[in-house]
Tab-separated table of C-alpha atoms in Angstrom:
chain	number	residue	atom	x	y	z
A	1	MET	CA	-90.747	-9.586	-47.047
A	2	ILE	CA	-88.262	-8.408	-49.692
A	3	GLU	CA	-91.064	-6.691	-51.587
A	4	GLN	CA	-92.190	-4.880	-48.441
A	5	LEU	CA	-88.653	-3.707	-47.706
A	6	SER	CA	-88.299	-2.526	-51.284
A	7	THR	CA	-91.562	-0.546	-51.024
A	8	ILE	CA	-90.382	1.101	-47.761
A	9	ASP	CA	-87.016	1.858	-49.365
A	10	THR	CA	-88.705	3.464	-52.353
A	11	ASN	CA	-91.033	5.559	-50.241
A	12	ILE	CA	-88.171	6.858	-48.115
A	13	PHE	CA	-86.181	7.600	-51.271
A	14	LEU	CA	-89.026	9.555	-52.909
A	15	THR	CA	-89.584	11.545	-49.708
A	16	LEU	CA	-85.915	12.538	-49.380
A	17	ASN	CA	-85.287	13.006	-53.080
A	18	GLY	CA	-88.408	15.198	-53.241
A	19	MET	CA	-86.880	17.747	-50.856
A	20	HIS	CA	-84.738	19.898	-53.172
A	21	THR	CA	-83.864	23.464	-54.028
A	22	GLN	CA	-81.609	25.007	-56.654
A	23	TYR	CA	-78.982	25.770	-54.017
A	24	TRP	CA	-78.866	22.146	-52.854
A	25	ASP	CA	-78.707	20.973	-56.486
A	26	TYR	CA	-75.363	22.737	-56.852
A	27	PHE	CA	-74.180	21.766	-53.404
A	28	MET	CA	-74.924	18.064	-53.616
A	29	GLU	CA	-73.621	17.737	-57.160
A	30	ALA	CA	-70.288	19.326	-56.146
A	31	PHE	CA	-70.071	17.426	-52.822
A	32	SER	CA	-70.641	14.120	-54.642
A	33	GLY	CA	-67.674	14.717	-56.965
A	34	LYS	CA	-64.510	12.671	-56.673
A	35	LEU	CA	-61.799	15.115	-57.780
A	36	ILE	CA	-62.830	17.833	-55.335
A	37	TRP	CA	-61.860	15.599	-52.380
A	38	ILE	CA	-58.296	14.886	-53.562
A	39	PRO	CA	-56.924	17.449	-51.032
A	40	LEU	CA	-58.696	15.482	-48.248
A	41	TYR	CA	-57.092	12.237	-49.351
A	42	ALA	CA	-53.717	13.983	-49.631
A	43	SER	CA	-54.055	15.444	-46.097
A	44	ILE	CA	-54.638	11.974	-44.669
A	45	ALA	CA	-51.479	10.687	-46.390
A	46	PHE	CA	-49.643	13.768	-45.080
A	47	ILE	CA	-50.563	12.919	-41.483
A	48	LEU	CA	-49.368	9.351	-41.887
A	49	PHE	CA	-46.003	10.282	-43.388
A	50	LYS	CA	-45.548	13.141	-40.884
A	51	ASN	CA	-45.994	10.816	-37.891
A	52	LEU	CA	-44.639	7.446	-38.986
A	53	ASP	CA	-41.636	5.887	-40.635
A	54	TRP	CA	-42.126	6.116	-44.405
A	55	LYS	CA	-42.444	2.306	-44.801
A	56	GLU	CA	-45.163	2.197	-42.128
A	57	ALA	CA	-46.908	5.222	-43.594
A	58	LEU	CA	-46.764	3.706	-47.088
A	59	LEU	CA	-48.222	0.419	-45.855
A	60	LEU	CA	-51.138	2.143	-44.192
A	61	THR	CA	-51.743	4.336	-47.237
A	62	ILE	CA	-51.826	1.245	-49.438
A	63	ALA	CA	-54.061	-0.505	-46.882
A	64	ILE	CA	-56.639	2.322	-47.098
A	65	ALA	CA	-56.569	2.111	-50.908
A	66	VAL	CA	-56.980	-1.642	-50.786
A	67	ALA	CA	-59.955	-1.378	-48.422
A	68	ALA	CA	-61.637	1.122	-50.738
A	69	GLY	CA	-60.739	-0.953	-53.804
A	70	LEU	CA	-62.147	-4.203	-52.369
A	71	SER	CA	-65.283	-2.340	-51.291
A	72	ASP	CA	-65.729	-1.034	-54.819
A	73	MET	CA	-65.135	-4.431	-56.398
A	74	THR	CA	-67.497	-6.167	-54.007
A	75	CYS	CA	-70.293	-3.792	-54.951
A	76	ALA	CA	-69.608	-3.336	-58.652
A	77	LYS	CA	-68.384	-6.785	-59.644
A	78	ALA	CA	-69.622	-9.307	-57.070
A	79	ILE	CA	-73.148	-8.044	-56.229
A	80	ARG	CA	-74.531	-5.610	-58.815
A	81	PRO	CA	-74.434	-8.016	-61.796
A	82	PHE	CA	-76.535	-10.490	-59.803
A	83	ALA	CA	-78.844	-8.108	-57.965
A	84	GLU	CA	-79.556	-5.986	-61.087
A	85	ARG	CA	-81.542	-3.420	-59.110
A	86	LEU	CA	-82.258	-0.494	-61.375
A	87	ARG	CA	-81.250	2.923	-60.139
A	88	PRO	CA	-84.264	5.118	-59.361
A	89	SER	CA	-83.025	7.499	-62.070
A	90	ASN	CA	-82.884	4.816	-64.706
A	91	PRO	CA	-85.499	5.576	-67.402
A	92	GLU	CA	-86.516	1.901	-67.340
A	93	ASN	CA	-87.441	2.188	-63.669
A	94	GLU	CA	-91.187	2.766	-63.219
A	95	ILE	CA	-90.577	5.552	-60.649
A	96	SER	CA	-88.068	7.473	-62.784
A	97	ALA	CA	-90.642	10.099	-63.776
A	98	LEU	CA	-91.001	10.970	-60.065
A	99	VAL	CA	-87.282	11.307	-59.481
A	100	HIS	CA	-85.528	14.685	-59.168
A	101	ILE	CA	-82.507	14.615	-61.487
A	102	VAL	CA	-79.673	17.167	-61.410
A	103	ASN	CA	-78.209	18.341	-64.700
A	104	GLY	CA	-79.311	15.191	-66.494
A	105	TYR	CA	-77.042	12.913	-64.434
A	106	ARG	CA	-78.556	9.413	-64.063
A	107	GLY	CA	-75.519	7.164	-63.343
A	108	GLY	CA	-75.250	3.633	-64.687
A	109	ALA	CA	-77.935	1.052	-65.071
A	110	PHE	CA	-77.790	-0.638	-61.656
A	111	GLY	CA	-77.187	0.829	-58.219
A	112	PHE	CA	-77.266	-1.849	-55.569
A	113	PRO	CA	-75.073	-1.633	-53.538
A	114	SER	CA	-73.671	1.895	-53.735
A	115	CYS	CA	-69.956	2.002	-54.568
A	116	HIS	CA	-69.957	5.629	-53.502
A	117	ALA	CA	-71.085	4.755	-49.996
A	118	ALA	CA	-68.811	1.735	-49.799
A	119	ASN	CA	-65.701	3.683	-50.794
A	120	SER	CA	-66.558	6.655	-48.533
A	121	PHE	CA	-67.104	4.467	-45.429
A	122	ALA	CA	-64.087	2.290	-46.203
A	123	LEU	CA	-61.968	5.455	-46.041
A	124	ALA	CA	-63.795	6.915	-43.027
A	125	ILE	CA	-63.643	3.776	-40.888
A	126	SER	CA	-59.993	3.181	-41.848
A	127	VAL	CA	-59.097	6.689	-40.766
A	128	GLY	CA	-61.018	6.288	-37.515
A	129	LEU	CA	-59.257	2.992	-36.706
A	130	ILE	CA	-55.794	4.388	-37.482
A	131	PHE	CA	-55.814	7.812	-35.833
A	132	ARG	CA	-58.396	7.350	-33.062
A	133	ARG	CA	-58.936	11.073	-32.725
A	134	HIS	CA	-62.499	11.963	-31.861
A	135	PHE	CA	-62.739	15.245	-33.830
A	136	LEU	CA	-61.196	13.830	-36.977
A	137	THR	CA	-63.303	10.650	-36.767
A	138	THR	CA	-66.472	12.740	-36.411
A	139	ALA	CA	-65.527	14.924	-39.358
A	140	ILE	CA	-64.688	12.031	-41.658
A	141	ILE	CA	-67.850	10.093	-40.744
A	142	LEU	CA	-69.882	13.267	-41.431
A	143	TRP	CA	-68.126	13.511	-44.795
A	144	ALA	CA	-68.933	9.875	-45.655
A	145	ALA	CA	-72.565	10.269	-44.557
A	146	THR	CA	-73.113	13.469	-46.522
A	147	ASN	CA	-71.324	12.009	-49.515
A	148	SER	CA	-73.682	9.039	-49.361
A	149	TYR	CA	-76.818	11.137	-48.877
A	150	SER	CA	-75.901	13.211	-51.920
A	151	ARG	CA	-76.576	10.111	-54.027
A	152	ILE	CA	-80.192	10.025	-52.841
A	153	TYR	CA	-80.501	13.763	-53.534
A	154	LEU	CA	-79.107	13.267	-57.060
A	155	GLY	CA	-81.624	10.480	-57.629
A	156	VAL	CA	-79.148	7.670	-58.376
A	157	HIS	CA	-79.428	5.525	-55.215
A	158	TYR	CA	-82.032	4.225	-52.823
A	159	PRO	CA	-81.309	4.437	-49.049
A	160	GLY	CA	-80.918	0.630	-49.019
A	161	ASP	CA	-78.203	0.856	-51.660
A	162	LEU	CA	-76.294	3.267	-49.450
A	163	LEU	CA	-76.769	1.338	-46.208
A	164	THR	CA	-75.541	-1.878	-47.788
A	165	GLY	CA	-72.600	-0.067	-49.376
A	166	ALA	CA	-71.660	1.510	-46.033
A	167	ILE	CA	-71.713	-1.859	-44.358
A	168	ILE	CA	-69.518	-3.427	-47.025
A	169	GLY	CA	-67.034	-0.524	-46.848
A	170	SER	CA	-66.887	-0.666	-43.053
A	171	PHE	CA	-66.383	-4.466	-43.183
A	172	TRP	CA	-63.438	-4.254	-45.507
A	173	ALA	CA	-61.939	-1.349	-43.522
A	174	VAL	CA	-61.936	-3.388	-40.310
A	175	ILE	CA	-60.502	-6.472	-42.018
A	176	ILE	CA	-57.761	-4.662	-43.936
A	177	MET	CA	-56.733	-2.408	-41.050
A	178	THR	CA	-56.470	-5.425	-38.714
A	179	ILE	CA	-54.183	-7.148	-41.249
A	180	ALA	CA	-52.155	-3.976	-41.750
A	181	LYS	CA	-51.544	-3.607	-38.064
A	182	GLN	CA	-50.262	-7.165	-37.827
A	183	LEU	CA	-47.985	-6.629	-40.821
A	184	CYS	CA	-46.483	-3.582	-39.177
A	185	LYS	CA	-45.595	-5.714	-36.165
A	186	LYS	CA	-45.250	-4.575	-32.558
A	187	ALA	CA	-43.647	-1.149	-32.944
A	188	LEU	CA	-46.254	0.254	-35.324
A	189	TYR	CA	-49.088	-1.493	-33.464
A	190	TYR	CA	-48.124	0.562	-30.389
A	191	LYS	CA	-48.033	3.773	-32.425
A	192	ILE	CA	-51.410	3.244	-34.005
A	193	ASP	CA	-53.353	2.098	-30.921
A	194	GLN	CA	-51.669	4.112	-28.176
A	195	HIS	CA	-49.634	6.903	-29.704
A	196	LYS	CA	-51.397	10.204	-30.285
A	197	PHE	CA	-50.947	11.315	-33.866
A	198	HIS	CA	-50.035	14.957	-34.461
A	199	HIS	CA	-51.263	17.290	-37.201
A	200	THR	CA	-54.620	15.445	-37.496
A	201	TRP	CA	-56.264	18.875	-37.548
A	202	THR	CA	-55.019	19.288	-41.166
A	203	ALA	CA	-57.492	16.714	-42.524
A	204	THR	CA	-60.322	18.228	-40.499
A	205	ALA	CA	-59.394	21.683	-41.767
A	206	VAL	CA	-59.297	20.528	-45.372
A	207	PHE	CA	-62.776	19.008	-44.961
A	208	ILE	CA	-64.142	22.250	-43.475
A	209	ILE	CA	-62.486	24.460	-46.077
A	210	THR	CA	-63.641	22.334	-48.973
A	211	THR	CA	-67.191	22.206	-47.679
A	212	ALA	CA	-67.089	26.023	-47.213
A	213	ALA	CA	-65.841	26.395	-50.808
A	214	ILE	CA	-68.713	24.226	-52.051
A	215	THR	CA	-71.105	26.310	-50.025
A	216	VAL	CA	-69.821	29.584	-51.529
A	217	TYR	CA	-69.887	28.119	-55.008
A	218	SER	CA	-73.478	26.967	-54.531
A	219	VAL	CA	-74.568	30.402	-53.307
A	220	ILE	CA	-72.944	32.126	-56.247
A	221	MET	CA	-74.361	29.760	-58.803
A	222	THR	CA	-77.833	30.033	-57.279
A	223	SER	CA	-77.685	33.839	-57.368
A	224	ILE	CA	-76.523	33.778	-60.999
A	225	HIS	CA	-79.263	31.497	-62.113
């Protein structure tokens, strides 16, 4: 059963990874970066501090960081050392010669589960549970999904790595956000679950602007090369 699932996972990976162009090489490499999304993280913190008492906002900011941190540790420290599933891009993997690699990037040795997917969905689900604004939730889930897919495109993760990582990240987000709400007691619980947060458009705008910047960058780099 496990072998069959692994074969299906590999076939899906090779199909998706095989669909590439020079433009998407630049786009996915940039989108998958960590530093480029700092403005998005900052905009989320801005919304919290703009709407809540600073202690409440700080608690929720820390809670999001804890959810992402626990997701990362679960993947990298608790599961990967035991699963030892080679990344598709790893030269020791028998399919590595078939994998499309971008700019020589191959990641570490093992890739199950994906920390990238876990962290992304921990943030996305946390944001969705806190703000409960449809447009922002849609945008942040789209960000997490694209961020995860970029790892298949870059050849460093199987779809199964990403799915498992997303589940782990979502799990920790629900647990930590539930605890955070209880710690904030009644007043904050009311604000989070019933109060409509203002300025949530800033995070959505940052996501759109950053994605647009990546798009322009990718077009320019493709035309140059």
